[in-house]
PDB file of C-alpha atoms in Angstrom:
ATOM      1  CA  MET A   1    -102.815 -11.634 -36.889  1.00  0.00           C
ATOM      2  CA  LEU A   2    -100.502 -12.725 -39.774  1.00  0.00           C
ATOM      3  CA  PRO A   3     -97.934 -10.163 -41.102  1.00  0.00           C
ATOM      4  CA  ALA A   4     -98.799  -8.564 -44.531  1.00  0.00           C
ATOM      5  CA  SER A   5     -97.096  -9.751 -47.217  1.00  0.00           C
ATOM      6  CA  PRO A   6     -94.645  -7.705 -49.223  1.00  0.00           C
ATOM      7  CA  LEU A   7     -97.470  -7.670 -52.335  1.00  0.00           C
ATOM      8  CA  SER A   8    -100.336  -6.660 -50.094  1.00  0.00           C
ATOM      9  CA  THR A   9     -97.921  -3.758 -48.703  1.00  0.00           C
ATOM     10  CA  MET A  10     -97.032  -3.004 -52.301  1.00  0.00           C
ATOM     11  CA  SER A  11    -101.028  -2.668 -53.066  1.00  0.00           C
ATOM     12  CA  ALA A  12    -101.909  -0.636 -50.394  1.00  0.00           C
ATOM     13  CA  THR A  13     -99.083   1.902 -51.394  1.00  0.00           C
ATOM     14  CA  LEU A  14    -100.126   1.993 -54.849  1.00  0.00           C
ATOM     15  CA  LEU A  15    -103.905   2.626 -53.951  1.00  0.00           C
ATOM     16  CA  ALA A  16    -102.725   5.474 -51.331  1.00  0.00           C
ATOM     17  CA  ALA A  17    -101.283   7.027 -54.240  1.00  0.00           C
ATOM     18  CA  VAL A  18    -104.643   7.141 -55.921  1.00  0.00           C
ATOM     19  CA  HIS A  19    -106.166  10.452 -55.111  1.00  0.00           C
ATOM     20  CA  SER A  20    -109.078  10.370 -52.639  1.00  0.00           C
ATOM     21  CA  ASP A  21    -111.190  12.699 -54.599  1.00  0.00           C
ATOM     22  CA  ALA A  22    -110.918  10.655 -57.818  1.00  0.00           C
ATOM     23  CA  SER A  23    -114.108  10.040 -59.697  1.00  0.00           C
ATOM     24  CA  ASP A  24    -115.616   6.707 -60.097  1.00  0.00           C
ATOM     25  CA  GLN A  25    -115.396   7.441 -63.961  1.00  0.00           C
ATOM     26  CA  GLU A  26    -111.514   7.954 -63.498  1.00  0.00           C
ATOM     27  CA  LEU A  27    -111.413   4.880 -61.317  1.00  0.00           C
ATOM     28  CA  GLN A  28    -113.151   2.624 -64.263  1.00  0.00           C
ATOM     29  CA  ASP A  29    -111.123   4.289 -67.192  1.00  0.00           C
ATOM     30  CA  VAL A  30    -108.101   2.689 -65.381  1.00  0.00           C
ATOM     31  CA  ASP A  31    -106.867  -0.751 -67.215  1.00  0.00           C
ATOM     32  CA  TRP A  32    -106.587  -2.997 -64.106  1.00  0.00           C
ATOM     33  CA  THR A  33    -105.507  -6.014 -66.019  1.00  0.00           C
ATOM     34  CA  VAL A  34    -102.270  -4.345 -67.149  1.00  0.00           C
ATOM     35  CA  VAL A  35    -101.675  -3.030 -63.661  1.00  0.00           C
ATOM     36  CA  SER A  36    -102.056  -6.483 -62.452  1.00  0.00           C
ATOM     37  CA  SER A  37     -99.780  -7.871 -65.062  1.00  0.00           C
ATOM     38  CA  GLU A  38     -97.153  -5.205 -64.149  1.00  0.00           C
ATOM     39  CA  LEU A  39     -97.266  -6.132 -60.517  1.00  0.00           C
ATOM     40  CA  GLU A  40     -96.994  -9.933 -60.943  1.00  0.00           C
ATOM     41  CA  ALA A  41     -94.219  -9.192 -63.082  1.00  0.00           C
ATOM     42  CA  LEU A  42     -92.318  -7.173 -60.510  1.00  0.00           C
ATOM     43  CA  ARG A  43     -92.997  -9.575 -57.787  1.00  0.00           C
ATOM     44  CA  LEU A  44     -91.229 -12.385 -59.930  1.00  0.00           C
ATOM     45  CA  ARG A  45     -88.382 -10.114 -60.673  1.00  0.00           C
ATOM     46  CA  THR A  46     -88.245  -9.616 -56.883  1.00  0.00           C
ATOM     47  CA  GLN A  47     -88.345 -13.281 -55.808  1.00  0.00           C
ATOM     48  CA  GLU A  48     -85.619 -13.758 -58.230  1.00  0.00           C
ATOM     49  CA  GLU A  49     -83.258 -11.078 -56.561  1.00  0.00           C
ATOM     50  CA  LEU A  50     -83.979 -12.166 -53.379  1.00  0.00           C
ATOM     51  CA  ALA A  51     -82.928 -15.901 -54.523  1.00  0.00           C
ATOM     52  CA  GLU A  52     -79.625 -14.606 -56.123  1.00  0.00           C
ATOM     53  CA  LEU A  53     -78.609 -12.774 -53.004  1.00  0.00           C
ATOM     54  CA  GLY A  54     -79.379 -15.497 -50.853  1.00  0.00           C
ATOM     55  CA  THR A  55     -77.304 -17.690 -53.008  1.00  0.00           C
ATOM     56  CA  ALA A  56     -74.422 -15.316 -53.087  1.00  0.00           C
ATOM     57  CA  LEU A  57     -74.790 -14.759 -49.015  1.00  0.00           C
ATOM     58  CA  ASP A  58     -74.213 -18.690 -48.891  1.00  0.00           C
ATOM     59  CA  LEU A  59     -71.180 -18.763 -50.966  1.00  0.00           C
ATOM     60  CA  VAL A  60     -69.667 -16.458 -48.659  1.00  0.00           C
ATOM     61  CA  GLU A  61     -70.578 -17.642 -45.444  1.00  0.00           C
ATOM     62  CA  ALA A  62     -70.200 -21.295 -46.241  1.00  0.00           C
ATOM     63  CA  PRO A  63     -66.096 -20.968 -46.429  1.00  0.00           C
ATOM     64  CA  ASP A  64     -66.093 -19.140 -43.050  1.00  0.00           C
ATOM     65  CA  ARG A  65     -68.359 -21.836 -41.294  1.00  0.00           C
ATOM     66  CA  ILE A  66     -65.930 -24.336 -42.992  1.00  0.00           C
ATOM     67  CA  ASN A  67     -62.646 -22.694 -41.572  1.00  0.00           C
ATOM     68  CA  THR A  68     -64.283 -22.085 -37.928  1.00  0.00           C
ATOM     69  CA  ILE A  69     -65.007 -25.847 -37.720  1.00  0.00           C
ATOM     70  CA  GLU A  70     -61.495 -26.707 -38.881  1.00  0.00           C
ATOM     71  CA  GLU A  71     -59.858 -24.272 -36.789  1.00  0.00           C
ATOM     72  CA  HIS A  72     -61.941 -25.540 -33.715  1.00  0.00           C
ATOM     73  CA  ASP A  73     -60.943 -28.970 -34.374  1.00  0.00           C
ATOM     74  CA  GLU A  74     -57.560 -28.165 -34.571  1.00  0.00           C
ATOM     75  CA  VAL A  75     -57.408 -26.195 -31.212  1.00  0.00           C
ATOM     76  CA  LEU A  76     -59.010 -29.199 -29.818  1.00  0.00           C
ATOM     77  CA  ALA A  77     -56.349 -31.469 -31.066  1.00  0.00           C
ATOM     78  CA  VAL A  78     -53.945 -29.338 -29.632  1.00  0.00           C
ATOM     79  CA  HIS A  79     -55.585 -29.105 -26.420  1.00  0.00           C
ATOM     80  CA  THR A  80     -55.899 -32.677 -26.143  1.00  0.00           C
ATOM     81  CA  GLU A  81     -52.028 -33.609 -27.003  1.00  0.00           C
ATOM     82  CA  LEU A  82     -51.309 -31.199 -24.337  1.00  0.00           C
ATOM     83  CA  LYS A  83     -53.151 -32.877 -21.796  1.00  0.00           C
ATOM     84  CA  SER A  84     -51.407 -36.115 -22.685  1.00  0.00           C
ATOM     85  CA  LEU A  85     -48.379 -34.366 -22.249  1.00  0.00           C
ATOM     86  CA  GLN A  86     -48.699 -32.780 -18.785  1.00  0.00           C
ATOM     87  CA  PRO A  87     -47.799 -36.014 -16.653  1.00  0.00           C
ATOM     88  CA  GLN A  88     -44.687 -36.610 -18.821  1.00  0.00           C
ATOM     89  CA  LEU A  89     -43.823 -32.615 -18.340  1.00  0.00           C
ATOM     90  CA  THR A  90     -44.437 -33.030 -14.586  1.00  0.00           C
ATOM     91  CA  LEU A  91     -42.237 -36.031 -14.337  1.00  0.00           C
ATOM     92  CA  ALA A  92     -39.572 -34.481 -16.346  1.00  0.00           C
ATOM     93  CA  GLU A  93     -39.699 -31.107 -14.121  1.00  0.00           C
ATOM     94  CA  GLN A  94     -39.661 -33.642 -10.744  1.00  0.00           C
ATOM     95  CA  HIS A  95     -36.341 -35.322 -12.301  1.00  0.00           C
ATOM     96  CA  PHE A  96     -34.507 -32.427 -13.070  1.00  0.00           C
ATOM     97  CA  LEU A  97     -35.259 -30.700  -9.749  1.00  0.00           C
ATOM     98  CA  GLN A  98     -33.625 -33.739  -8.297  1.00  0.00           C
ATOM     99  CA  LEU A  99     -30.605 -33.581 -10.344  1.00  0.00           C
ATOM    100  CA  GLU A 100     -30.240 -30.036  -9.592  1.00  0.00           C
ATOM    101  CA  ARG A 101     -30.049 -31.071  -5.848  1.00  0.00           C
ATOM    102  CA  ILE A 102     -27.340 -33.627  -6.720  1.00  0.00           C
ATOM    103  CA  VAL A 103     -25.195 -31.401  -9.277  1.00  0.00           C
ATOM    104  CA  ARG A 104     -25.373 -28.097  -7.174  1.00  0.00           C
ATOM    105  CA  PRO A 105     -22.637 -28.734  -4.698  1.00  0.00           C
ATOM    106  CA  GLY A 106     -20.492 -30.458  -7.404  1.00  0.00           C
ATOM    107  CA  LEU A 107     -20.891 -27.236  -9.391  1.00  0.00           C
ATOM    108  CA  THR A 108     -20.182 -24.832  -6.668  1.00  0.00           C
ATOM    109  CA  LYS A 109     -17.007 -26.947  -5.871  1.00  0.00           C
ATOM    110  CA  LEU A 110     -15.992 -26.907  -9.517  1.00  0.00           C
ATOM    111  CA  GLN A 111     -16.410 -23.034  -9.403  1.00  0.00           C
ATOM    112  CA  THR A 112     -14.289 -22.604  -6.514  1.00  0.00           C
ATOM    113  CA  LEU A 113     -11.647 -24.739  -7.805  1.00  0.00           C
ATOM    114  CA  HIS A 114     -11.706 -23.068 -11.254  1.00  0.00           C
ATOM    115  CA  SER A 115     -11.449 -19.488  -9.268  1.00  0.00           C
ATOM    116  CA  ARG A 116      -8.475 -20.819  -7.718  1.00  0.00           C
ATOM    117  CA  ALA A 117      -7.151 -22.105 -10.903  1.00  0.00           C
ATOM    118  CA  LYS A 118      -7.473 -18.531 -12.436  1.00  0.00           C
ATOM    119  CA  TYR A 119      -5.551 -17.305  -9.353  1.00  0.00           C
ATOM    120  CA  LEU A 120      -2.786 -19.547  -9.587  1.00  0.00           C
ATOM    121  CA  GLU A 121      -2.307 -18.680 -13.281  1.00  0.00           C
ATOM    122  CA  ALA A 122      -2.232 -15.256 -12.740  1.00  0.00           C
ATOM    123  CA  ALA A 123       0.326 -15.472 -10.248  1.00  0.00           C
ATOM    124  CA  VAL A 124       2.283 -17.645 -12.486  1.00  0.00           C
ATOM    125  CA  GLN A 125       2.179 -15.262 -15.161  1.00  0.00           C
ATOM    126  CA  VAL A 126       3.096 -12.440 -13.007  1.00  0.00           C
ATOM    127  CA  GLU A 127       6.336 -14.174 -12.042  1.00  0.00           C
ATOM    128  CA  LYS A 128       7.150 -15.452 -15.520  1.00  0.00           C
ATOM    129  CA  LEU A 129       6.192 -12.121 -17.492  1.00  0.00           C
ATOM    130  CA  SER A 130       7.985  -9.939 -14.751  1.00  0.00           C
ATOM    131  CA  HIS A 131      11.100 -12.141 -15.002  1.00  0.00           C
ATOM    132  CA  GLU A 132      11.318 -11.636 -18.610  1.00  0.00           C
ATOM    133  CA  ALA A 133      11.342  -8.269 -18.577  1.00  0.00           C
ATOM    134  CA  LYS A 134      13.897  -7.893 -15.576  1.00  0.00           C
ATOM    135  CA  THR A 135      16.296 -10.020 -18.100  1.00  0.00           C
ATOM    136  CA  GLN A 136      15.523  -7.987 -21.038  1.00  0.00           C
ATOM    137  CA  ALA A 137      15.948  -4.858 -19.058  1.00  0.00           C
ATOM    138  CA  VAL A 138      19.645  -5.470 -18.526  1.00  0.00           C
ATOM    139  CA  GLN A 139      19.954  -5.559 -22.173  1.00  0.00           C
ATOM    140  CA  ALA A 140      18.770  -2.017 -22.575  1.00  0.00           C
ATOM    141  CA  THR A 141      17.418  -3.000 -26.060  1.00  0.00           C
ATOM    142  CA  PRO A 142      13.998  -2.550 -27.673  1.00  0.00           C
ATOM    143  CA  ASP A 143      13.190  -6.116 -26.904  1.00  0.00           C
ATOM    144  CA  ALA A 144      13.543  -4.729 -23.066  1.00  0.00           C
ATOM    145  CA  LEU A 145      10.775  -2.007 -23.986  1.00  0.00           C
ATOM    146  CA  GLU A 146       8.451  -4.928 -25.518  1.00  0.00           C
ATOM    147  CA  ALA A 147       8.960  -7.236 -22.569  1.00  0.00           C
ATOM    148  CA  PHE A 148       8.241  -4.578 -20.108  1.00  0.00           C
ATOM    149  CA  LYS A 149       5.131  -3.337 -21.961  1.00  0.00           C
ATOM    150  CA  THR A 150       3.587  -7.095 -22.180  1.00  0.00           C
ATOM    151  CA  PHE A 151       4.117  -7.584 -18.391  1.00  0.00           C
ATOM    152  CA  ALA A 152       2.638  -4.184 -17.712  1.00  0.00           C
ATOM    153  CA  THR A 153      -0.660  -4.750 -19.780  1.00  0.00           C
ATOM    154  CA  PHE A 154      -1.037  -8.299 -18.135  1.00  0.00           C
ATOM    155  CA  ALA A 155      -0.648  -6.558 -14.632  1.00  0.00           C
ATOM    156  CA  ALA A 156      -3.183  -4.096 -15.575  1.00  0.00           C
ATOM    157  CA  SER A 157      -5.641  -6.615 -16.625  1.00  0.00           C
ATOM    158  CA  ILE A 158      -5.672  -8.705 -13.518  1.00  0.00           C
ATOM    159  CA  PRO A 159      -8.904  -8.599 -11.961  1.00  0.00           C
ATOM    160  CA  ASP A 160      -9.772  -6.696  -8.895  1.00  0.00           C
ATOM    161  CA  GLU A 161     -10.592  -9.779  -6.684  1.00  0.00           C
ATOM    162  CA  PHE A 162      -7.056 -10.789  -7.034  1.00  0.00           C
ATOM    163  CA  SER A 163      -6.118  -7.879  -4.995  1.00  0.00           C
ATOM    164  CA  VAL A 164      -2.958  -9.446  -3.598  1.00  0.00           C
ATOM    165  CA  ILE A 165      -1.412 -10.505  -6.601  1.00  0.00           C
ATOM    166  CA  LYS A 166      -2.497  -7.177  -8.355  1.00  0.00           C
ATOM    167  CA  ARG A 167      -0.888  -5.077  -5.701  1.00  0.00           C
ATOM    168  CA  GLU A 168       2.279  -7.374  -6.399  1.00  0.00           C
ATOM    169  CA  ALA A 169       2.363  -6.936 -10.191  1.00  0.00           C
ATOM    170  CA  ALA A 170       1.697  -3.057  -9.969  1.00  0.00           C
ATOM    171  CA  ARG A 171       5.213  -3.197  -7.403  1.00  0.00           C
ATOM    172  CA  ARG A 172       6.993  -4.992  -9.946  1.00  0.00           C
ATOM    173  CA  VAL A 173       6.000  -3.002 -12.624  1.00  0.00           C
ATOM    174  CA  GLU A 174       7.123   0.077 -10.700  1.00  0.00           C
ATOM    175  CA  ASP A 175      10.195  -1.230  -9.999  1.00  0.00           C
ATOM    176  CA  LEU A 176      11.151  -2.629 -13.444  1.00  0.00           C
ATOM    177  CA  SER A 177      10.482   0.804 -14.733  1.00  0.00           C
ATOM    178  CA  VAL A 178      13.100   2.333 -12.493  1.00  0.00           C
ATOM    179  CA  ASP A 179      15.503  -0.472 -13.533  1.00  0.00           C
ATOM    180  CA  LEU A 180      14.790   0.149 -17.236  1.00  0.00           C
ATOM    181  CA  ARG A 181      15.876   3.812 -16.592  1.00  0.00           C
ATOM    182  CA  GLN A 182      18.875   2.610 -14.627  1.00  0.00           C
ATOM    183  CA  PHE A 183      20.266  -0.011 -17.313  1.00  0.00           C
ATOM    184  CA  ALA A 184      19.590   2.289 -20.074  1.00  0.00           C
ATOM    185  CA  VAL A 185      21.610   5.184 -18.264  1.00  0.00           C
ATOM    186  CA  GLU A 186      24.287   2.660 -17.586  1.00  0.00           C
ATOM    187  CA  LYS A 187      24.768   1.438 -21.185  1.00  0.00           C
ATOM    188  CA  LEU A 188      24.533   5.008 -22.694  1.00  0.00           C
ATOM    189  CA  GLN A 189      27.425   6.008 -20.172  1.00  0.00           C
ATOM    190  CA  LEU A 190      29.640   2.792 -20.966  1.00  0.00           C
ATOM    191  CA  ALA A 191      29.175   3.674 -24.804  1.00  0.00           C
ATOM    192  CA  LEU A 192      30.166   7.195 -24.091  1.00  0.00           C
ATOM    193  CA  GLU A 193      33.178   6.184 -22.279  1.00  0.00           C
ATOM    194  CA  LYS A 194      34.468   3.735 -25.232  1.00  0.00           C
ATOM    195  CA  ILE A 195      34.789   6.851 -27.295  1.00  0.00           C
ATOM    196  CA  GLY A 196      36.546   8.843 -24.664  1.00  0.00           C
ATOM    197  CA  TRP A 197      33.874  11.544 -24.029  1.00  0.00           C
ATOM    198  CA  PRO A 198      33.798  14.409 -23.165  1.00  0.00           C
ATOM    199  CA  GLU A 199      37.419  14.599 -25.176  1.00  0.00           C
ATOM    200  CA  PRO A 200      36.291  15.995 -28.411  1.00  0.00           C
ATOM    201  CA  LEU A 201      37.030  14.201 -31.857  1.00  0.00           C
ATOM    202  CA  LYS A 202      38.386  16.513 -34.159  1.00  0.00           C
ATOM    203  CA  THR A 203      39.215  14.984 -37.117  1.00  0.00           C
ATOM    204  CA  GLN A 204      37.351  12.987 -39.538  1.00  0.00           C
ATOM    205  CA  GLN A 205      39.913  10.230 -39.096  1.00  0.00           C
ATOM    206  CA  ASP A 206      38.898  10.077 -35.432  1.00  0.00           C
ATOM    207  CA  PHE A 207      35.271   9.632 -36.695  1.00  0.00           C
ATOM    208  CA  ALA A 208      36.555   6.712 -38.884  1.00  0.00           C
ATOM    209  CA  LYS A 209      38.161   5.042 -35.993  1.00  0.00           C
ATOM    210  CA  LYS A 210      35.357   4.754 -33.657  1.00  0.00           C
ATOM    211  CA  GLU A 211      32.736   4.485 -36.211  1.00  0.00           C
ATOM    212  CA  THR A 212      31.271   1.145 -34.276  1.00  0.00           C
ATOM    213  CA  GLU A 213      31.694   2.940 -30.846  1.00  0.00           C
ATOM    214  CA  LEU A 214      29.692   5.916 -32.368  1.00  0.00           C
ATOM    215  CA  HIS A 215      27.006   3.792 -33.702  1.00  0.00           C
ATOM    216  CA  ASP A 216      26.731   1.900 -30.238  1.00  0.00           C
ATOM    217  CA  VAL A 217      26.245   5.561 -28.636  1.00  0.00           C
ATOM    218  CA  SER A 218      23.425   6.549 -31.223  1.00  0.00           C
ATOM    219  CA  LYS A 219      21.616   3.112 -30.531  1.00  0.00           C
ATOM    220  CA  ALA A 220      22.072   3.768 -26.527  1.00  0.00           C
ATOM    221  CA  PHE A 221      21.189   7.594 -27.073  1.00  0.00           C
ATOM    222  CA  ALA A 222      17.986   6.562 -28.952  1.00  0.00           C
ATOM    223  CA  TYR A 223      16.967   3.940 -26.772  1.00  0.00           C
ATOM    224  CA  LEU A 224      17.003   6.251 -23.848  1.00  0.00           C
ATOM    225  CA  LEU A 225      14.751   8.771 -25.526  1.00  0.00           C
ATOM    226  CA  THR A 226      12.296   5.791 -26.527  1.00  0.00           C
ATOM    227  CA  LEU A 227      12.162   4.723 -22.768  1.00  0.00           C
ATOM    228  CA  GLN A 228      11.492   7.930 -21.536  1.00  0.00           C
ATOM    229  CA  LEU A 229       8.837   8.966 -23.757  1.00  0.00           C
ATOM    230  CA  SER A 230       6.971   5.628 -23.456  1.00  0.00           C
ATOM    231  CA  GLN A 231       7.089   5.943 -19.564  1.00  0.00           C
ATOM    232  CA  GLN A 232       5.981   9.622 -19.181  1.00  0.00           C
ATOM    233  CA  PRO A 233       2.714  11.178 -19.643  1.00  0.00           C
ATOM    234  CA  ARG A 234       2.409  13.547 -22.907  1.00  0.00           C
ATOM    235  CA  SER A 235       1.592  16.613 -20.627  1.00  0.00           C
ATOM    236  CA  LEU A 236       5.324  16.037 -19.269  1.00  0.00           C
ATOM    237  CA  ALA A 237       7.025  15.398 -22.339  1.00  0.00           C
ATOM    238  CA  ALA A 238       7.512  18.700 -23.196  1.00  0.00           C
ATOM    239  CA  THR A 239       8.687  20.183 -19.766  1.00  0.00           C
ATOM    240  CA  THR A 240      10.781  17.326 -18.520  1.00  0.00           C
ATOM    241  CA  ALA A 241      14.730  17.167 -19.202  1.00  0.00           C
ATOM    242  CA  LEU A 242      16.018  14.289 -21.270  1.00  0.00           C
ATOM    243  CA  TRP A 243      17.452  11.292 -19.718  1.00  0.00           C
ATOM    244  CA  ALA A 244      19.676  10.922 -22.739  1.00  0.00           C
ATOM    245  CA  MET A 245      20.916  14.792 -22.649  1.00  0.00           C
ATOM    246  CA  ASP A 246      21.581  14.549 -18.809  1.00  0.00           C
ATOM    247  CA  CYS A 247      24.207  11.460 -19.462  1.00  0.00           C
ATOM    248  CA  VAL A 248      25.743  13.482 -22.327  1.00  0.00           C
ATOM    249  CA  LEU A 249      26.117  16.759 -20.294  1.00  0.00           C
ATOM    250  CA  ASP A 250      26.888  15.234 -16.849  1.00  0.00           C
ATOM    251  CA  PRO A 251      30.747  15.300 -17.685  1.00  0.00           C
ATOM    252  CA  LEU A 252      30.623  18.702 -19.226  1.00  0.00           C
ATOM    253  CA  LEU A 253      28.844  20.402 -16.283  1.00  0.00           C
ATOM    254  CA  LEU A 254      31.275  18.532 -14.197  1.00  0.00           C
ATOM    255  CA  ARG A 255      34.198  20.317 -15.765  1.00  0.00           C
ATOM    256  CA  PHE A 256      31.893  23.569 -15.660  1.00  0.00           C
ATOM    257  CA  ARG A 257      31.502  23.253 -11.974  1.00  0.00           C
ATOM    258  CA  TYR A 258      35.409  22.455 -11.486  1.00  0.00           C
ATOM    259  CA  HIS A 259      36.251  25.867 -13.180  1.00  0.00           C
ATOM    260  CA  PHE A 260      33.837  28.230 -12.176  1.00  0.00           C
ATOM    261  CA  GLU A 261      31.753  27.061  -8.901  1.00  0.00           C
ATOM    262  CA  ARG A 262      34.599  26.365  -6.935  1.00  0.00           C
ATOM    263  CA  PRO A 263      35.777  29.387  -4.307  1.00  0.00           C
ATOM    264  CA  GLU A 264      39.609  28.684  -5.022  1.00  0.00           C
ATOM    265  CA  SER A 265      39.084  28.656  -8.846  1.00  0.00           C
ATOM    266  CA  ALA A 266      41.228  30.948 -10.737  1.00  0.00           C
ATOM    267  CA  THR A 267      38.873  31.207 -13.173  1.00  0.00           C
ATOM    268  CA  ASN A 268      35.594  31.943 -10.901  1.00  0.00           C
ATOM    269  CA  ARG A 269      35.565  35.266 -10.999  1.00  0.00           C
ATOM    270  CA  LEU A 270      32.617  37.493 -11.183  1.00  0.00           C
ATOM    271  CA  ALA A 271      34.561  40.176 -12.579  1.00  0.00           C
ATOM    272  CA  LYS A 272      35.018  37.958 -15.422  1.00  0.00           C
ATOM    273  CA  PRO A 273      31.834  36.616 -16.752  1.00  0.00           C
ATOM    274  CA  GLU A 274      33.062  36.519 -20.539  1.00  0.00           C
ATOM    275  CA  TRP A 275      35.298  33.548 -19.309  1.00  0.00           C
ATOM    276  CA  TYR A 276      31.869  31.728 -18.323  1.00  0.00           C
ATOM    277  CA  LEU A 277      30.620  32.493 -22.237  1.00  0.00           C
ATOM    278  CA  SER A 278      34.169  31.787 -23.887  1.00  0.00           C
ATOM    279  CA  HIS A 279      33.930  28.183 -22.127  1.00  0.00           C
ATOM    280  CA  VAL A 280      30.373  27.388 -23.205  1.00  0.00           C
ATOM    281  CA  HIS A 281      31.250  28.549 -26.726  1.00  0.00           C
ATOM    282  CA  GLU A 282      34.461  26.610 -26.859  1.00  0.00           C
ATOM    283  CA  GLN A 283      33.285  23.315 -25.616  1.00  0.00           C
ATOM    284  CA  THR A 284      29.708  23.840 -28.124  1.00  0.00           C
ATOM    285  CA  ASN A 285      32.076  24.291 -31.011  1.00  0.00           C
ATOM    286  CA  ALA A 286      34.394  21.426 -29.704  1.00  0.00           C
ATOM    287  CA  HIS A 287      31.543  18.679 -30.034  1.00  0.00           C
ATOM    288  CA  THR A 288      29.212  20.159 -32.669  1.00  0.00           C
ATOM    289  CA  ARG A 289      30.417  17.433 -35.298  1.00  0.00           C
ATOM    290  CA  LEU A 290      29.739  14.479 -32.547  1.00  0.00           C
ATOM    291  CA  LEU A 291      26.308  15.836 -31.644  1.00  0.00           C
ATOM    292  CA  ALA A 292      25.396  16.192 -35.435  1.00  0.00           C
ATOM    293  CA  HIS A 293      27.006  12.658 -36.338  1.00  0.00           C
ATOM    294  CA  ALA A 294      26.034  10.375 -33.603  1.00  0.00           C
ATOM    295  CA  LEU A 295      23.254  11.888 -31.519  1.00  0.00           C
TER     296      LEU A 295
END
């Protein structure tokens, strides 16, 4: 059985819309010619709209089909090219694997030699920098501090795997730290001796005569302060005695002990505590100008 055409379906729909109890006279009064014409016109308009919809659909689908075909062709071309390159890639892989087997022993040996060279370089630098720092330390100048800092920084940067060199460098840093203080103290003591310390400088003429020596005292004093601050943690700096002041006070303390700590000393009397205070006051007054001028 053939499927009903759209026109037949529409006719059946129209007939179904007519009341079943319509009389013969009412049906005869209908102008069926006009109805037929209207239906024909409707059919034509429907066919035109269907044709326009079909054309529009073709316009939309055609580029998609073209693109799909073109993309498929490109994928096939890439796939074909990859298949042609596969033998070359396999050959190249075999070549590099063979090359690696040849080079690997030499590369391992080269890495070992490089590590040994770094080790020897570190040893040479420790020897060189520690010697420079030791030489500068004797001079007790700011250059000595710079040389020491350079060596200490390098010693801290030595890799842990160079354990022997690292321990030796740390030992030398510690020894140099002691040497720096010793040489700096000796330099300040020598400068103080040149001005006749602890004899007081009483007049302006005394200061003028020893202007150069007093300048040396100032530099040696400042250097020893800087050295102490550079080597001690900040947490200890506020509570630790100053090395430079110890150098200055040692001769004064020696005199104090001579007068007030020896049992046989005539001035060592508990009944006369004012003598202690009087001595300290006299020494302070006698050296105030020097302390203010040079230190």
